[in-house]
Coordinates of C-alpha atoms and ligand atoms in Angstrom, one line a residue:
M1 CA 0.3 0.1 0.2
G2 CA 1.3 3.4 -0.8
K3 CA 1.8 6.7 1.1
Q4 CA -1.0 8.0 2.4
G5 CA -2.1 11.7 2.0
G6 CA 0.8 14.0 0.6
T7 CA 1.3 15.4 -3.0
R8 CA 1.0 13.2 -5.9
A9 CA 3.1 13.5 -9.0
Q10 CA 1.7 12.1 -12.3
V11 CA 3.8 9.4 -13.4
E12 CA 3.9 8.8 -17.1
F13 CA 2.7 5.5 -18.6
A14 CA 6.0 5.3 -20.5
D15 CA 7.6 5.0 -17.5
L16 CA 6.0 2.3 -16.3
T17 CA 6.6 0.7 -19.8
D18 CA 10.1 0.9 -19.5
I19 CA 10.2 -0.4 -16.3
A20 CA 7.6 -3.7 -17.1
A21 CA 10.4 -4.2 -20.4
S22 CA 13.3 -4.4 -18.1
H23 CA 11.7 -7.2 -16.5
G24 CA 10.8 -9.1 -19.6
I25 CA 7.0 -7.4 -20.0
F26 CA 6.1 -6.1 -23.0
N27 CA 2.4 -6.2 -22.7
L28 CA 1.0 -3.5 -20.3
G29 CA -2.6 -2.2 -20.5
V30 CA -5.2 -0.1 -18.6
A31 CA -8.5 -1.3 -17.3
P32 CA -11.1 0.5 -15.5
A33 CA -11.3 0.0 -11.8
S34 CA -15.1 -1.0 -12.1
V35 CA -17.2 -3.9 -11.3
M36 CA -16.2 -7.0 -13.9
E37 CA -20.2 -7.5 -14.6
R38 CA -19.3 -10.2 -16.9
A39 CA -16.9 -12.2 -14.6
R40 CA -19.1 -11.8 -11.6
T41 CA -22.1 -13.5 -13.6
A42 CA -19.6 -16.3 -15.0
L43 CA -18.5 -17.0 -11.4
T44 CA -22.0 -17.3 -9.9
E45 CA -23.7 -19.2 -12.6
R46 CA -20.7 -21.7 -13.0
K47 CA -20.3 -22.1 -9.4
A48 CA -24.2 -22.9 -9.2
A49 CA -23.8 -25.4 -12.2
G50 CA -21.2 -27.0 -10.3
L51 CA -18.3 -26.0 -12.8
H52 CA -15.9 -25.1 -10.3
S53 CA -15.9 -28.4 -9.2
T54 CA -14.2 -28.1 -5.5
M55 CA -12.0 -25.1 -6.1
Q56 CA -12.3 -22.0 -4.0
F57 CA -9.7 -19.2 -5.4
T58 CA -11.8 -16.6 -7.3
Y59 CA -14.9 -18.6 -6.7
R60 CA -14.6 -18.3 -2.8
N61 CA -16.0 -14.5 -3.4
P62 CA -17.2 -13.2 -6.6
E63 CA -18.1 -9.8 -5.1
R64 CA -14.5 -9.5 -4.3
S65 CA -12.8 -10.8 -7.1
T66 CA -14.5 -9.0 -9.3
D67 CA -14.4 -5.6 -7.9
P68 CA -10.9 -4.2 -7.7
R69 CA -12.2 -1.3 -5.3
R70 CA -12.7 -4.4 -2.7
T71 CA -8.5 -4.3 -2.7
L72 CA -8.3 -0.6 -3.0
P73 CA -11.2 1.3 -2.3
D74 CA -10.4 4.6 -4.4
A75 CA -8.6 2.8 -7.1
G76 CA -8.6 4.9 -10.5
S77 CA -7.4 2.6 -12.7
V78 CA -5.7 -1.2 -13.4
I79 CA -2.5 -1.9 -15.0
V80 CA -2.6 -5.0 -16.3
A81 CA 0.5 -7.2 -17.9
A82 CA 1.2 -10.3 -19.4
R83 CA 4.8 -11.9 -19.3
S84 CA 5.4 -14.8 -22.0
Y85 CA 6.1 -18.4 -20.2
Q86 CA 7.0 -19.7 -23.5
L87 CA 10.4 -21.5 -23.2
P88 CA 12.8 -22.8 -25.9
E89 CA 11.6 -26.4 -26.8
P90 CA 13.5 -29.2 -24.7
E91 CA 16.0 -31.2 -26.8
S92 CA 15.2 -34.1 -25.3
A93 CA 11.4 -35.4 -24.2
G94 CA 13.4 -37.1 -21.4
S95 CA 15.7 -34.4 -19.9
L96 CA 14.8 -33.2 -16.4
E97 CA 16.2 -30.2 -14.5
M98 CA 17.2 -28.2 -17.4
T99 CA 18.6 -24.9 -16.9
G100 CA 18.1 -21.7 -19.2
S101 CA 21.5 -22.2 -20.7
E102 CA 22.2 -25.5 -20.7
Q103 CA 19.7 -28.2 -21.4
G104 CA 19.5 -31.9 -20.9
E105 CA 21.6 -32.5 -18.0
V106 CA 19.9 -35.9 -16.2
L107 CA 17.9 -38.4 -18.0
S108 CA 15.5 -40.5 -16.3
P109 CA 13.6 -43.3 -17.6
L110 CA 10.4 -42.7 -15.5
S111 CA 9.1 -39.4 -15.3
G112 CA 6.0 -36.9 -15.5
R113 CA 5.6 -33.8 -17.6
V114 CA 5.3 -30.3 -16.2
A115 CA 2.8 -28.0 -18.2
R116 CA 4.9 -25.2 -19.6
Y117 CA 3.4 -22.2 -17.2
A118 CA 4.8 -24.6 -14.3
Q119 CA 8.3 -25.1 -15.5
V120 CA 9.9 -22.0 -14.1
D121 CA 8.7 -19.8 -11.4
H122 CA 7.1 -17.3 -14.0
Y123 CA 4.7 -15.6 -11.4
A124 CA 7.7 -14.4 -9.5
L125 CA 9.3 -12.9 -12.3
L126 CA 6.0 -11.2 -13.5
I127 CA 5.8 -10.1 -9.8
A128 CA 9.0 -8.4 -9.6
G129 CA 8.1 -6.5 -12.4
L130 CA 4.8 -5.3 -11.0
R131 CA 6.3 -4.5 -7.7
D132 CA 8.8 -2.3 -9.2
I133 CA 5.8 -0.6 -11.2
A134 CA 4.0 -0.4 -7.9
E135 CA 6.6 1.3 -6.2
R136 CA 7.4 3.5 -9.0
L137 CA 3.8 4.8 -8.2
Q138 CA 4.2 4.7 -4.6
T139 CA 7.2 6.9 -4.7
A140 CA 5.0 9.7 -6.5
G141 CA 2.7 9.7 -3.7
H142 CA 0.1 7.1 -5.2
R143 CA -1.3 4.0 -3.7
A144 CA -0.3 0.8 -5.7
V145 CA -1.3 -2.7 -4.6
V146 CA 0.4 -5.8 -6.9
L147 CA -2.2 -8.9 -7.7
C148 CA -0.9 -11.8 -9.8
D149 CA -2.7 -15.5 -9.6
D150 CA -4.4 -14.3 -6.3
N151 CA -8.0 -14.8 -5.2
A152 CA -8.5 -11.5 -5.0
I153 CA -9.0 -10.7 -8.8
V154 CA -10.0 -12.5 -12.0
D155 CA -6.8 -11.8 -14.1
R156 CA -8.2 -13.1 -17.4
E157 CA -11.1 -10.5 -17.2
I158 CA -9.4 -7.4 -16.3
A159 CA -6.5 -8.4 -18.7
Y160 CA -9.1 -8.2 -21.7
L161 CA -10.6 -5.2 -20.2
G162 CA -7.5 -3.3 -20.3
G163 CA -6.8 -4.7 -23.9
L164 CA -3.6 -7.4 -23.6
G165 CA -5.9 -9.8 -25.4
W166 CA -9.1 -12.0 -26.6
F167 CA -10.9 -14.8 -24.7
G168 CA -10.1 -18.2 -26.9
K169 CA -12.6 -20.4 -27.0
N170 CA -10.1 -22.6 -24.7
A171 CA -10.7 -19.8 -22.2
N172 CA -7.3 -18.8 -22.2
L173 CA -6.1 -14.8 -22.8
L174 CA -4.4 -14.7 -26.3
V175 CA -2.2 -11.9 -27.0
P176 CA -2.3 -10.9 -30.6
G177 CA 0.2 -12.0 -32.9
A178 CA 1.9 -14.0 -29.7
G179 CA -0.7 -16.7 -28.4
S180 CA -1.5 -17.6 -25.0
Y181 CA 1.6 -18.7 -23.1
F182 CA 1.5 -15.6 -20.9
V183 CA 1.0 -15.4 -17.2
L184 CA -1.1 -12.2 -16.1
G185 CA -1.3 -9.8 -13.4
C186 CA -2.2 -6.2 -12.0
V187 CA -1.4 -3.4 -10.4
I188 CA -4.1 -1.8 -8.8
T189 CA -3.7 2.3 -8.0
D190 CA -5.3 5.3 -7.4
A191 CA -3.7 7.0 -10.3
E192 CA -5.4 7.4 -13.3
Y193 CA -4.8 6.6 -17.1
P194 CA -6.7 6.4 -20.3
V195 CA -8.6 2.9 -20.4
S196 CA -7.2 0.7 -23.2
T197 CA -9.4 -0.5 -26.0
P198 CA -10.5 -4.4 -25.5
V199 CA -9.0 -6.6 -28.4
A200 CA -11.6 -8.0 -31.0
D201 CA -12.3 -11.8 -31.1
G202 CA -9.4 -13.7 -32.9
C203 CA -10.8 -17.4 -32.9
G204 CA -13.3 -16.8 -35.7
G205 CA -14.9 -20.5 -36.7
C206 CA -11.6 -22.4 -35.2
V207 CA -12.7 -25.1 -32.5
R208 CA -9.7 -27.1 -32.7
C209 CA -9.2 -26.5 -28.9
F210 CA -12.5 -28.6 -28.3
D211 CA -11.5 -31.6 -30.0
S212 CA -7.7 -31.3 -28.4
C213 CA -9.2 -31.6 -24.7
P214 CA -8.1 -35.2 -23.9
T215 CA -11.3 -35.3 -21.3
G216 CA -13.8 -32.9 -22.9
A217 CA -13.6 -30.4 -20.3
I218 CA -14.3 -27.5 -22.7
I219 CA -17.9 -27.5 -22.5
A220 CA -18.7 -24.4 -24.7
P221 CA -16.6 -21.8 -26.2
G222 CA -14.6 -20.1 -23.1
V223 CA -16.5 -22.5 -20.5
I224 CA -14.3 -25.4 -18.7
D225 CA -15.8 -27.8 -16.5
A226 CA -13.4 -28.1 -13.9
N227 CA -14.5 -31.7 -12.9
R228 CA -12.8 -32.7 -16.3
C229 CA -10.0 -30.5 -16.6
L230 CA -6.7 -32.4 -15.9
A231 CA -5.0 -29.2 -14.8
W232 CA -7.7 -29.2 -11.7
L233 CA -7.6 -33.0 -11.0
V234 CA -4.0 -33.1 -10.4
Q235 CA -4.3 -30.3 -7.8
Q236 CA -7.4 -31.4 -6.4
A237 CA -7.9 -33.5 -3.0
G238 CA -9.0 -37.1 -3.1
T239 CA -9.6 -40.2 -5.5
F240 CA -8.6 -39.3 -8.8
P241 CA -11.7 -40.0 -11.2
E242 CA -11.2 -43.3 -12.7
E243 CA -12.5 -42.4 -16.0
F244 CA -10.0 -39.5 -16.4
R245 CA -6.5 -41.9 -15.2
K246 CA -5.6 -43.4 -18.6
A247 CA -5.9 -39.6 -20.0
L248 CA -3.6 -38.0 -17.1
G249 CA -0.9 -40.0 -19.3
D250 CA 2.5 -38.6 -18.0
R251 CA 1.2 -35.3 -16.6
M252 CA 2.4 -34.5 -13.3
Y253 CA 1.1 -31.0 -13.1
G254 CA -0.7 -28.8 -15.3
C255 CA -2.1 -29.5 -18.9
D256 CA -1.3 -28.0 -22.1
D257 CA -3.3 -29.5 -24.7
C258 CA -5.8 -27.1 -25.3
Q259 CA -3.0 -24.6 -25.9
E260 CA -0.7 -26.8 -28.0
A261 CA -3.8 -27.5 -30.6
C262 CA -4.2 -23.4 -30.5
P263 CA -3.2 -22.2 -34.2
P264 CA -2.4 -18.7 -33.1
T265 CA -0.4 -19.9 -30.1
I266 CA 1.5 -22.8 -32.2
R267 CA 2.3 -20.2 -34.8
F268 CA 3.3 -17.4 -33.0
S269 CA 4.4 -18.6 -29.1
S270 CA 8.1 -18.7 -30.4
R271 CA 8.3 -15.0 -31.4
R272 CA 7.6 -14.1 -27.8
P273 CA 10.0 -16.1 -25.8
A274 CA 10.3 -15.5 -21.8
E275 CA 13.2 -14.1 -20.8
V276 CA 14.3 -15.9 -17.8
P277 CA 17.8 -15.7 -16.1
D278 CA 20.3 -18.0 -17.5
D279 CA 20.5 -20.3 -14.4
T280 CA 17.1 -20.8 -13.9
P281 CA 16.5 -24.5 -13.4
V282 CA 13.6 -25.7 -15.7
M283 CA 11.7 -28.5 -14.5
A284 CA 10.0 -29.7 -17.9
R285 CA 9.8 -33.2 -16.7
V286 CA 10.3 -34.5 -12.7
D287 CA 12.0 -37.4 -11.7
L288 CA 9.0 -39.7 -10.2
R289 CA 11.0 -41.6 -8.0
E290 CA 11.6 -39.0 -6.4
F291 CA 8.3 -38.6 -5.2
F292 CA 8.7 -41.6 -3.1
T293 CA 12.0 -41.7 -1.7
K294 CA 11.9 -37.4 -0.4
S295 CA 10.0 -36.6 2.8
D296 CA 6.6 -34.4 2.5
S297 CA 8.7 -31.4 3.7
E298 CA 11.5 -32.0 1.0
L299 CA 9.0 -32.4 -1.7
L300 CA 7.3 -28.8 -0.5
E301 CA 10.7 -27.2 -0.5
R302 CA 11.3 -28.1 -4.0
Y303 CA 7.9 -28.7 -5.7
G304 CA 5.9 -25.9 -3.0
R305 CA 5.3 -23.3 -5.6
W306 CA 2.9 -25.8 -7.4
Y307 CA -0.8 -25.3 -5.9
V308 CA -1.9 -28.6 -4.6
A309 CA -4.9 -29.0 -2.0
D310 CA -4.1 -28.7 1.5
R311 CA -0.3 -28.3 0.7
E312 CA -0.6 -31.9 0.6
P313 CA 2.4 -34.0 -1.3
R314 CA 0.3 -37.0 -0.7
W315 CA -2.2 -35.7 -4.1
W316 CA 1.4 -35.7 -6.2
R317 CA 2.3 -39.4 -5.1
R318 CA -1.2 -40.4 -6.0
N319 CA -0.7 -38.6 -9.2
A320 CA 3.0 -40.4 -9.8
L321 CA 1.2 -43.6 -8.8
I322 CA -1.5 -43.2 -12.0
I323 CA 1.6 -41.7 -14.3
I324 CA 3.7 -45.2 -13.3
G325 CA 0.9 -47.1 -14.4
N326 CA 0.4 -45.4 -17.7
S327 CA 3.9 -45.2 -18.4
A328 CA 6.2 -47.6 -16.7
T329 CA 8.1 -50.1 -19.0
E330 CA 10.1 -53.2 -17.6
A331 CA 13.1 -51.1 -17.4
D332 CA 11.9 -49.8 -14.3
H333 CA 12.8 -52.2 -11.8
W334 CA 11.5 -50.6 -8.6
V335 CA 8.0 -50.2 -9.8
P336 CA 6.9 -53.6 -8.8
D337 CA 8.1 -53.4 -4.9
L338 CA 6.6 -49.8 -4.7
L339 CA 3.3 -50.7 -5.9
E340 CA 3.0 -53.5 -3.7
E341 CA 4.2 -51.8 -0.7
Y342 CA 1.9 -48.9 -1.5
A343 CA -1.1 -51.4 -2.1
E344 CA -0.6 -52.6 1.3
G345 CA 0.0 -49.6 2.9
D346 CA -2.1 -47.9 5.5
D347 CA -3.2 -45.0 3.1
P348 CA -6.3 -46.3 1.6
I349 CA -6.8 -43.5 -1.1
L350 CA -2.8 -44.2 -2.4
A351 CA -3.3 -47.7 -1.8
E352 CA -6.4 -47.8 -4.5
H353 CA -4.4 -46.1 -6.9
A354 CA -1.8 -48.0 -6.5
R355 CA -3.7 -51.1 -7.6
W356 CA -5.0 -49.1 -10.4
A357 CA -1.4 -48.8 -11.3
M358 CA -1.0 -52.7 -10.8
K359 CA -4.1 -53.3 -13.1
R360 CA -3.1 -50.8 -15.9
L361 CA 0.6 -52.5 -16.0
V362 CA -1.2 -56.0 -16.8
E363 CA -3.8 -54.1 -19.2
R364 CA -0.3 -52.6 -21.0
E365 CA 1.0 -56.4 -20.7
I366 CA 3.9 -54.8 -18.9
R367 CA 3.4 -57.4 -16.0
G368 CA 1.9 -60.9 -16.1
Ligands
B12_401 C1 -9.1 -21.4 -11.5 C2 -8.2 -21.3 -12.4 C3 -7.8 -22.3 -12.9 C4 -8.9 -23.4 -13.0 C5 -10.2 -23.3 -13.8 C6 -9.9 -22.6 -15.0 C7 -11.1 -21.7 -15.6 N1 -11.3 -21.6 -17.0 O1 -11.5 -21.3 -14.7 C8 -7.9 -24.8 -13.6 C9 -7.0 -25.3 -12.2 C10 -8.9 -25.8 -14.2 C11 -7.0 -23.9 -14.1 C12 -6.2 -24.1 -15.2 C13 -5.5 -23.5 -16.1 N2 -4.9 -22.4 -16.0 CO1 -5.7 -21.3 -14.3 N3 -6.2 -20.0 -13.0 C14 -7.2 -20.1 -12.6 C15 -7.6 -18.7 -11.8 C16 -7.1 -19.2 -10.3 C17 -9.0 -18.5 -11.3 C18 -9.8 -18.2 -13.0 C19 -11.2 -17.6 -12.5 O2 -11.5 -16.9 -12.1 N4 -12.0 -18.3 -13.4 C20 -13.4 -18.2 -13.8 C21 -14.1 -18.6 -14.8 C22 -15.3 -17.8 -14.7 O3 -13.0 -17.5 -15.9 P1 -13.1 -18.1 -17.4 O4 -12.9 -19.6 -17.4 O5 -11.9 -17.5 -17.7 O6 -14.4 -17.5 -17.8 C23 -14.2 -16.4 -18.5 C24 -14.9 -16.9 -20.1 O7 -15.9 -17.7 -20.5 C25 -15.2 -15.3 -20.5 N5 -16.6 -15.3 -21.9 C26 -17.5 -15.1 -21.1 N6 -18.2 -15.5 -22.3 C27 -17.7 -15.8 -23.1 C28 -17.6 -16.1 -24.7 C29 -17.1 -16.7 -25.6 C30 -17.4 -17.2 -26.8 C31 -15.6 -16.8 -24.8 C32 -14.3 -17.1 -25.9 C33 -15.2 -16.2 -23.4 C34 -16.3 -16.0 -23.1 O8 -15.5 -14.7 -19.6 C35 -15.4 -15.4 -18.5 C36 -15.5 -14.6 -17.1 O9 -14.1 -13.9 -17.5 C37 -6.7 -18.0 -12.7 C38 -5.9 -16.8 -11.7 C39 -6.4 -15.6 -11.3 N7 -6.9 -14.9 -10.2 O10 -7.5 -15.1 -12.1 C40 -5.7 -19.1 -13.2 C41 -5.5 -18.5 -14.5 C42 -6.9 -18.3 -15.3 N8 -5.1 -19.6 -15.0 C43 -3.7 -19.4 -15.7 C44 -3.3 -20.5 -16.6 C45 -1.8 -20.5 -17.4 C46 -3.8 -22.1 -16.4 C47 -3.5 -23.1 -17.4 C48 -2.8 -22.8 -18.9 C49 -2.3 -23.9 -16.5 C50 -1.9 -25.3 -17.1 N9 -1.1 -25.4 -18.5 O11 -2.4 -26.3 -16.7 C51 -4.6 -24.1 -17.3 C52 -5.4 -23.4 -18.3 C53 -7.1 -24.1 -18.3 C54 -8.2 -23.6 -19.4 N10 -8.1 -23.8 -20.6 O12 -8.7 -22.7 -18.7 C55 -3.5 -18.2 -16.0 C56 -4.1 -17.6 -17.6 C57 -3.3 -16.8 -18.6 C58 -3.7 -16.7 -20.2 N11 -3.1 -16.4 -20.9 O13 -5.1 -17.0 -20.2 C59 -4.2 -17.4 -15.2 C60 -4.7 -16.2 -15.4 C61 -3.2 -17.3 -13.8 C62 -2.1 -16.0 -14.2 N12 -2.3 -15.2 -12.9 O14 -1.4 -16.0 -15.0 N13 -6.8 -22.3 -13.7

């Protein structure tokens, strides 16, 4: 929160774009600080229809998450930002722990795939830029609050209203000429700037994302049923729905299928690569064995920036058991003992997933 009272100097918007650019943020816009009616209606109606599954986030309090003035009562505008998370494609599908400068350090026979947005802490890189913008405004006597992937605001709608992109049928916000591999955030401030013009629809008649979803989670243009979306199912607590376990494939965290099928994203994302410091570790794939050899606290230390229900590494183990069933081969000698241990263990949910994985290995003719 900025200084109270005192004189306020106008900060040129160009100063803010310069600060953003120094953080690898090349898309900045301004949204009005008013209630986002469309998002409020969508949250309320979809919650009533159960499409939010067990998610809370922005659904917990739609009155708050759709009104920037609930965060900053005298807000005058919302500066919205998009930062690319498109990294160069890994050279080897099996490589783990690649860094921005050297790729393909470690190879594992059994690993899980991580969606692009979660391979690096892209939120932290965006937040660092937004904080510098907020600080510039605060130094000039304004109030400014940074929000990114926070329950207090619906990031896509405010970014849309601030002219950063259009809503794809896959529900992602697409930046014109760049695609959807962008994380979004904003600075709510009492400084006033002219509002940007929203971007017109760019999907046209294309419906490729519908067919690409492995579980049929896109139920209407821009509408996701979280009960079916793998990106939610891997984060959710409890039993992983059996009908979607095969579709999970080798995904450990997140799912990019609806973006990987999207023509503008396929075509343009490499034009707008993410700027990440050279020594940044990139988790494109993770070693599955680690989830059974490391303690909860070690796992949280390593993967704690990934949201998981109740911060319970148990749900990562559950996901890893499913992936083992879907992708282990005879070469993974440690797998049969591990599955037996968990199938007979005292965690009933993990035991059931281990039994499922055993059956799946038989079905795949990996075990007799
Ligand atoms: C909850 C959540 C999820 C949930 C639910 C997703 C969802 N669609 O709501 C789950 C866990 C499934 C999820 C998955 C993903 N998420 Co998410 N998620 C969020 C979170 C926390 C809240 C989103 C929210 O409020 N949804 C509420 C519903 C109502 O919004 P909506 O689906 O966008 O609905 C809008 C459209 O339907 C549109 N609309 C209305 N009418 C019409 C009509 C037409 C024709 C169209 C096209 C659109 C349209 O208006 C609605 C309201 O704005 C935000 C962070 C935040 N604080 O906002 C990140 C966020 C949306 N997620 C993000 C990302 C990166 C992802 C994934 C790509 C991650 C991954 N690879 O696994 C996937 C994408 C899945 C998908 N296709 O949506 C980014 C999106 C960036 C972008 N460029 O769009 C965000 C903004 C995080 C961030 N700060 O960067 N996510």
